[in-house]
Short mmCIF file of C-alpha atoms in Angstrom, two decimals:
data_model
loop_
_atom_site.label_atom_id
_atom_site.label_comp_id
_atom_site.label_asym_id
_atom_site.label_seq_id
_atom_site.Cartn_x
_atom_site.Cartn_y
_atom_site.Cartn_z
CA MET A 1 61.91 123.67 98.31
CA ASP A 2 61.52 127.33 98.75
CA GLU A 3 63.72 130.38 97.11
CA GLY A 4 66.40 130.27 99.46
CA GLU A 5 67.67 126.63 99.18
CA VAL A 6 67.34 128.19 95.61
CA THR A 7 69.97 130.03 96.23
CA GLU A 8 72.09 128.38 98.50
CA ARG A 9 72.27 124.92 96.69
CA GLY A 10 72.12 127.24 93.72
CA ALA A 11 69.06 127.03 90.48
CA HIS A 12 71.35 123.77 89.04
CA HIS A 13 70.44 121.88 91.73
CA VAL A 14 67.80 118.87 90.53
CA GLN A 15 66.08 118.17 93.95
CA SER A 16 64.38 114.79 92.29
CA LEU A 17 68.02 113.72 92.05
CA GLU A 18 68.60 114.65 95.82
CA ARG A 19 65.51 112.68 96.71
CA GLY A 20 66.69 109.85 94.81
CA LEU A 21 70.20 108.89 96.35
CA ALA A 22 68.23 109.92 99.87
CA VAL A 23 65.37 106.71 99.32
CA ILE A 24 68.84 104.39 98.62
CA LYS A 25 70.34 105.47 101.33
CA ALA A 26 67.84 105.10 103.85
CA PHE A 27 68.21 101.10 103.15
CA ASN A 28 71.98 100.04 105.65
CA ALA A 29 72.94 96.86 107.55
CA ASP A 30 70.28 97.56 110.21
CA ALA A 31 67.74 98.18 108.04
CA ALA A 32 67.79 95.68 104.79
CA GLU A 33 64.03 95.76 105.03
CA LEU A 34 62.55 98.66 104.53
CA THR A 35 58.38 99.55 104.14
CA LEU A 36 56.58 102.37 102.62
CA SER A 37 55.89 104.50 106.21
CA ASP A 38 59.72 103.84 106.86
CA VAL A 39 61.43 105.05 104.25
CA ALA A 40 58.52 108.42 104.23
CA ARG A 41 59.77 108.28 107.36
CA ALA A 42 63.93 108.58 107.28
CA THR A 43 63.90 110.48 104.11
CA GLY A 44 61.34 113.00 104.97
CA LEU A 45 59.39 112.67 101.64
CA THR A 46 55.70 112.58 101.83
CA ARG A 47 53.71 108.75 101.57
CA ALA A 48 53.06 109.33 97.95
CA ALA A 49 56.85 111.04 96.78
CA ALA A 50 58.22 107.88 98.77
CA ARG A 51 56.10 105.37 96.68
CA ARG A 52 56.79 107.28 93.71
CA PHE A 53 60.79 107.30 94.01
CA LEU A 54 60.75 103.39 95.86
CA LEU A 55 58.59 102.25 92.21
CA THR A 56 61.28 103.73 89.83
CA LEU A 57 63.91 101.88 91.60
CA VAL A 58 61.93 99.23 91.53
CA ASP A 59 61.60 99.40 87.61
CA LEU A 60 65.42 100.14 87.12
CA GLY A 61 66.83 96.81 88.70
CA TYR A 62 67.61 98.57 91.64
CA VAL A 63 65.12 97.64 94.59
CA ARG A 64 63.24 94.60 95.14
CA THR A 65 59.51 94.34 97.01
CA ASP A 66 57.07 91.79 98.20
CA GLY A 67 54.15 94.30 97.93
CA LYS A 68 55.06 95.46 101.24
CA TYR A 69 59.13 95.37 102.30
CA PHE A 70 61.46 96.71 100.13
CA SER A 71 65.34 96.19 100.25
CA LEU A 72 68.30 97.05 97.82
CA THR A 73 69.43 94.81 95.76
CA ALA A 74 72.68 93.61 94.19
CA ARG A 75 73.20 96.28 90.80
CA VAL A 76 73.18 99.21 93.26
CA LEU A 77 77.48 97.86 93.20
CA GLU A 78 77.22 99.39 89.94
CA LEU A 79 76.68 103.11 91.62
CA GLY A 80 80.06 102.01 93.28
CA TYR A 81 81.74 100.66 90.35
CA SER A 82 82.05 103.90 88.71
CA TYR A 83 83.64 105.77 90.93
CA LEU A 84 86.57 103.37 92.16
CA SER A 85 87.03 102.68 88.67
CA SER A 86 88.79 106.53 88.17
CA LEU A 87 91.01 105.39 90.88
CA SER A 88 94.33 104.88 90.53
CA LEU A 89 96.45 102.50 92.42
CA SER A 90 97.67 105.08 94.98
CA GLU A 91 93.95 105.87 96.07
CA VAL A 92 92.84 102.14 95.91
CA ALA A 93 95.03 101.41 98.29
CA GLN A 94 95.46 104.31 100.81
CA PRO A 95 91.96 103.66 102.30
CA HIS A 96 93.45 99.90 103.13
CA LEU A 97 96.90 100.83 104.08
CA GLU A 98 95.59 103.10 106.75
CA ARG A 99 92.49 100.53 107.82
CA LEU A 100 95.71 98.35 108.21
CA SER A 101 98.53 100.39 110.20
CA ALA A 102 95.34 101.27 112.51
CA ALA A 103 95.21 97.25 112.86
CA VAL A 104 98.68 96.61 114.14
CA HIS A 105 99.83 99.37 114.77
CA GLU A 106 102.81 99.59 112.47
CA SER A 107 103.99 101.63 109.19
CA SER A 108 101.91 100.11 105.56
CA SER A 109 103.29 101.09 102.11
CA VAL A 110 102.36 100.10 98.63
CA SER A 111 105.02 100.18 96.31
CA VAL A 112 105.31 98.87 92.47
CA LEU A 113 108.56 98.13 90.40
CA GLU A 114 110.35 100.90 88.33
CA GLY A 115 113.63 99.76 86.62
CA LEU A 116 115.62 98.56 89.30
CA ASP A 117 113.79 99.94 92.14
CA ILE A 118 110.71 99.92 93.63
CA VAL A 119 109.08 103.61 93.56
CA TYR A 120 106.11 104.27 96.83
CA VAL A 121 102.79 104.96 95.63
CA ALA A 122 100.96 105.40 99.16
CA ARG A 123 101.96 105.24 102.77
CA VAL A 124 100.89 105.39 106.61
CA ALA A 125 103.47 105.70 108.44
CA VAL A 126 102.52 105.01 112.49
CA SER A 127 106.34 105.86 113.59
CA ARG A 128 109.60 106.79 112.38
CA ILE A 129 111.86 103.68 111.90
CA MET A 130 113.89 104.51 109.10
CA ALA A 131 116.81 107.14 109.15
CA VAL A 132 115.56 108.56 105.89
CA THR A 133 111.43 110.01 105.24
CA ILE A 134 110.16 107.94 102.96
CA ASN A 135 107.42 109.67 101.06
CA VAL A 136 105.21 109.07 97.59
CA GLY A 137 107.48 108.86 95.32
CA THR A 138 110.87 107.55 97.54
CA ARG A 139 112.70 104.53 95.82
CA PHE A 140 114.40 102.26 97.26
CA PRO A 141 116.79 99.53 94.92
CA ALA A 142 114.34 96.85 94.85
CA HIS A 143 116.65 93.78 95.45
CA ALA A 144 117.23 94.73 99.22
CA THR A 145 113.24 95.23 99.57
CA SER A 146 110.34 93.56 100.66
CA MET A 147 108.26 94.62 98.35
CA GLY A 148 111.04 94.52 95.68
CA HIS A 149 111.26 90.71 96.78
CA VAL A 150 107.75 90.05 96.21
CA LEU A 151 107.65 92.27 92.87
CA LEU A 152 110.98 91.03 91.09
CA ALA A 153 109.91 86.99 92.18
CA GLY A 154 106.31 87.97 90.37
CA LEU A 155 108.57 88.79 86.95
CA GLU A 156 108.58 86.15 84.30
CA ASP A 157 111.69 84.62 83.81
CA PRO A 158 113.27 87.00 80.61
CA ASP A 159 112.13 89.89 82.50
CA LEU A 160 113.92 89.03 86.12
CA ARG A 161 117.40 88.05 83.24
CA GLY A 162 117.57 91.78 82.74
CA TYR A 163 116.93 93.11 85.72
CA LEU A 164 119.69 90.47 87.16
CA HIS A 165 121.68 92.05 83.98
CA ALA A 166 121.26 95.37 84.91
CA ALA A 167 121.31 95.69 88.32
CA LYS A 168 124.41 96.17 90.82
CA LEU A 169 123.26 94.11 94.25
CA GLU A 170 125.01 96.24 96.68
CA LYS A 171 126.07 95.68 100.33
CA LEU A 172 123.47 98.45 101.93
CA THR A 173 124.01 96.34 105.84
CA ALA A 174 125.90 92.97 106.65
CA HIS A 175 122.13 91.26 106.22
CA THR A 176 121.65 92.47 102.59
CA LEU A 177 121.96 89.53 99.28
CA THR A 178 124.56 90.19 97.25
CA ARG A 179 125.41 87.16 94.86
CA GLN A 180 122.73 86.46 92.24
CA GLN A 181 122.03 82.85 93.17
CA ASP A 182 121.32 84.28 96.74
CA LEU A 183 119.00 86.76 95.54
CA LEU A 184 117.50 83.97 93.14
CA ASP A 185 116.92 81.69 95.55
CA GLU A 186 114.98 83.85 97.78
CA LEU A 187 113.16 85.11 94.98
CA GLN A 188 112.13 81.47 94.82
CA ARG A 189 111.33 80.98 97.82
CA VAL A 190 108.86 84.34 97.98
CA TYR A 191 107.06 82.71 95.17
CA ARG A 192 106.76 79.68 96.80
CA GLN A 193 104.94 81.10 99.87
CA GLY A 194 103.45 84.17 98.65
CA TYR A 195 104.94 86.61 100.70
CA ALA A 196 108.63 87.94 101.47
CA VAL A 197 109.81 88.94 104.85
CA VAL A 198 113.43 90.84 104.80
CA ASP A 199 115.53 91.31 108.32
CA GLN A 200 117.17 94.74 107.71
CA GLU A 201 119.01 94.22 104.76
CA LEU A 202 118.22 97.59 103.76
CA GLU A 203 118.93 99.65 106.95
CA GLU A 204 119.65 97.98 110.19
CA GLY A 205 117.19 97.38 112.59
CA LEU A 206 114.19 97.70 110.15
CA ARG A 207 112.35 94.63 110.10
CA SER A 208 109.87 94.32 106.93
CA ILE A 209 106.65 91.55 105.42
CA ALA A 210 105.44 92.08 102.17
CA ALA A 211 102.68 90.32 100.11
CA PRO A 212 101.32 90.34 96.41
CA ILE A 213 99.45 92.49 94.40
CA ARG A 214 97.74 90.75 91.73
CA ASP A 215 95.70 92.17 88.37
CA ARG A 216 92.87 90.01 87.17
CA ARG A 217 94.95 88.33 85.55
CA GLY A 218 96.66 87.32 88.13
CA ARG A 219 99.68 88.98 87.48
CA VAL A 220 101.58 90.63 89.92
CA VAL A 221 101.71 94.79 89.62
CA ALA A 222 102.29 95.55 93.22
CA ALA A 223 103.68 95.37 96.24
CA VAL A 224 102.15 95.96 99.93
CA ASN A 225 104.41 96.10 103.04
CA LEU A 226 104.66 96.12 106.57
CA SER A 227 107.36 97.55 108.12
CA THR A 228 108.44 97.68 112.32
CA HIS A 229 111.79 97.94 114.12
CA ALA A 230 113.58 94.77 115.25
CA SER A 231 114.52 95.88 118.40
CA ARG A 232 110.02 95.07 118.77
CA THR A 233 109.90 92.06 117.04
CA THR A 234 111.67 88.86 115.61
CA PRO A 235 111.20 87.82 112.03
CA GLU A 236 108.77 84.59 113.08
CA SER A 237 106.80 87.18 114.85
CA VAL A 238 106.90 89.31 112.32
CA GLU A 239 105.18 86.25 110.59
CA SER A 240 103.40 85.19 112.71
CA GLU A 241 101.75 88.84 114.25
CA LEU A 242 101.83 90.23 111.39
CA LEU A 243 100.59 88.20 108.16
CA PRO A 244 97.65 87.56 108.28
CA SER A 245 96.68 90.97 108.58
CA LEU A 246 98.91 91.94 105.46
CA LEU A 247 97.60 89.25 103.42
CA ALA A 248 93.96 90.55 103.74
CA ALA A 249 94.61 93.80 103.16
CA ALA A 250 95.99 92.23 99.88
CA ARG A 251 93.69 91.00 99.02
CA ALA A 252 90.71 93.76 99.99
CA ILE A 253 92.72 95.82 97.20
CA GLU A 254 93.03 93.01 94.39
CA THR A 255 89.67 92.96 94.86
CA ASP A 256 88.94 97.03 94.81
CA LEU A 257 91.46 96.94 91.84
CA ALA A 258 89.75 94.31 89.98
CA SER A 259 86.96 97.06 89.35
CA ALA A 260 89.03 99.70 87.86
CA PRO A 261 89.74 99.60 83.82
CA PRO A 262 92.54 97.57 82.35
CA SER A 263 94.89 100.24 81.98
CA ARG A 264 95.08 100.99 85.86
CA GLN A 265 95.43 98.19 86.38
CA SER A 266 98.54 97.36 84.74
CA MET A 267 99.81 100.40 85.99
CA GLY A 268 103.12 100.25 87.95
CA ARG A 269 104.82 97.69 85.31
CA ALA A 270 107.47 99.72 84.06
CA GLY A 271 110.44 97.88 81.72
CA HIS A 272 113.44 96.47 83.26
CA GLY A 273 117.04 98.01 82.16
#
């Protein structure tokens, strides 16, 4: 490295670390196995330097070799684990929501239950379908939303009884469930089928479908949904066309969330009262 590079990158720059990471990044789906010459060519290192880095990575367990070809081991996933462990629920969920919305062309959100409301913690909007603007931190009554139904269905019996005792099941539209027994019947159905569909209970013209996000113990800690306008869909088409992608996104979020510390997995499980 010349003096110009030192000045540009700072005296703190550790070139050997940069080169070691470059060796790891030389491997990809199209180049899962590389020779020493391949790695040297991909990284711009000399063969001697590439060999030293590769054999060091072999010693550390990040790379394996048969004497000619080198390939990464599953241990490199530990490098990503440290990053995932530092993420909050919203940071874990956001990229999955972006992919989900891009795939189905509908708005997607993640929320948690706080008291009697759901609170949005992540969102990707592809169109304006509600009278109010939804942002992170927006709250809606749980009894009138698909994510609320999923979150309520995941409560333990004492917590659900506490919610029902405190909640005022306000009639927001002609479709809102306002009788406790009707809501309980719906929550039982949601629990059995593993998802919730709400048809214009929060706002006329708004249909949504939601699925639970569970922690590694199987507890429902959040919900993910897709929302659409009733003019474009039917309740049946919401299930047939949107549910598979929604469930896949929920499982993907769960997988990433399982790599986070327990304190982050339980975030959002607020008390009810």
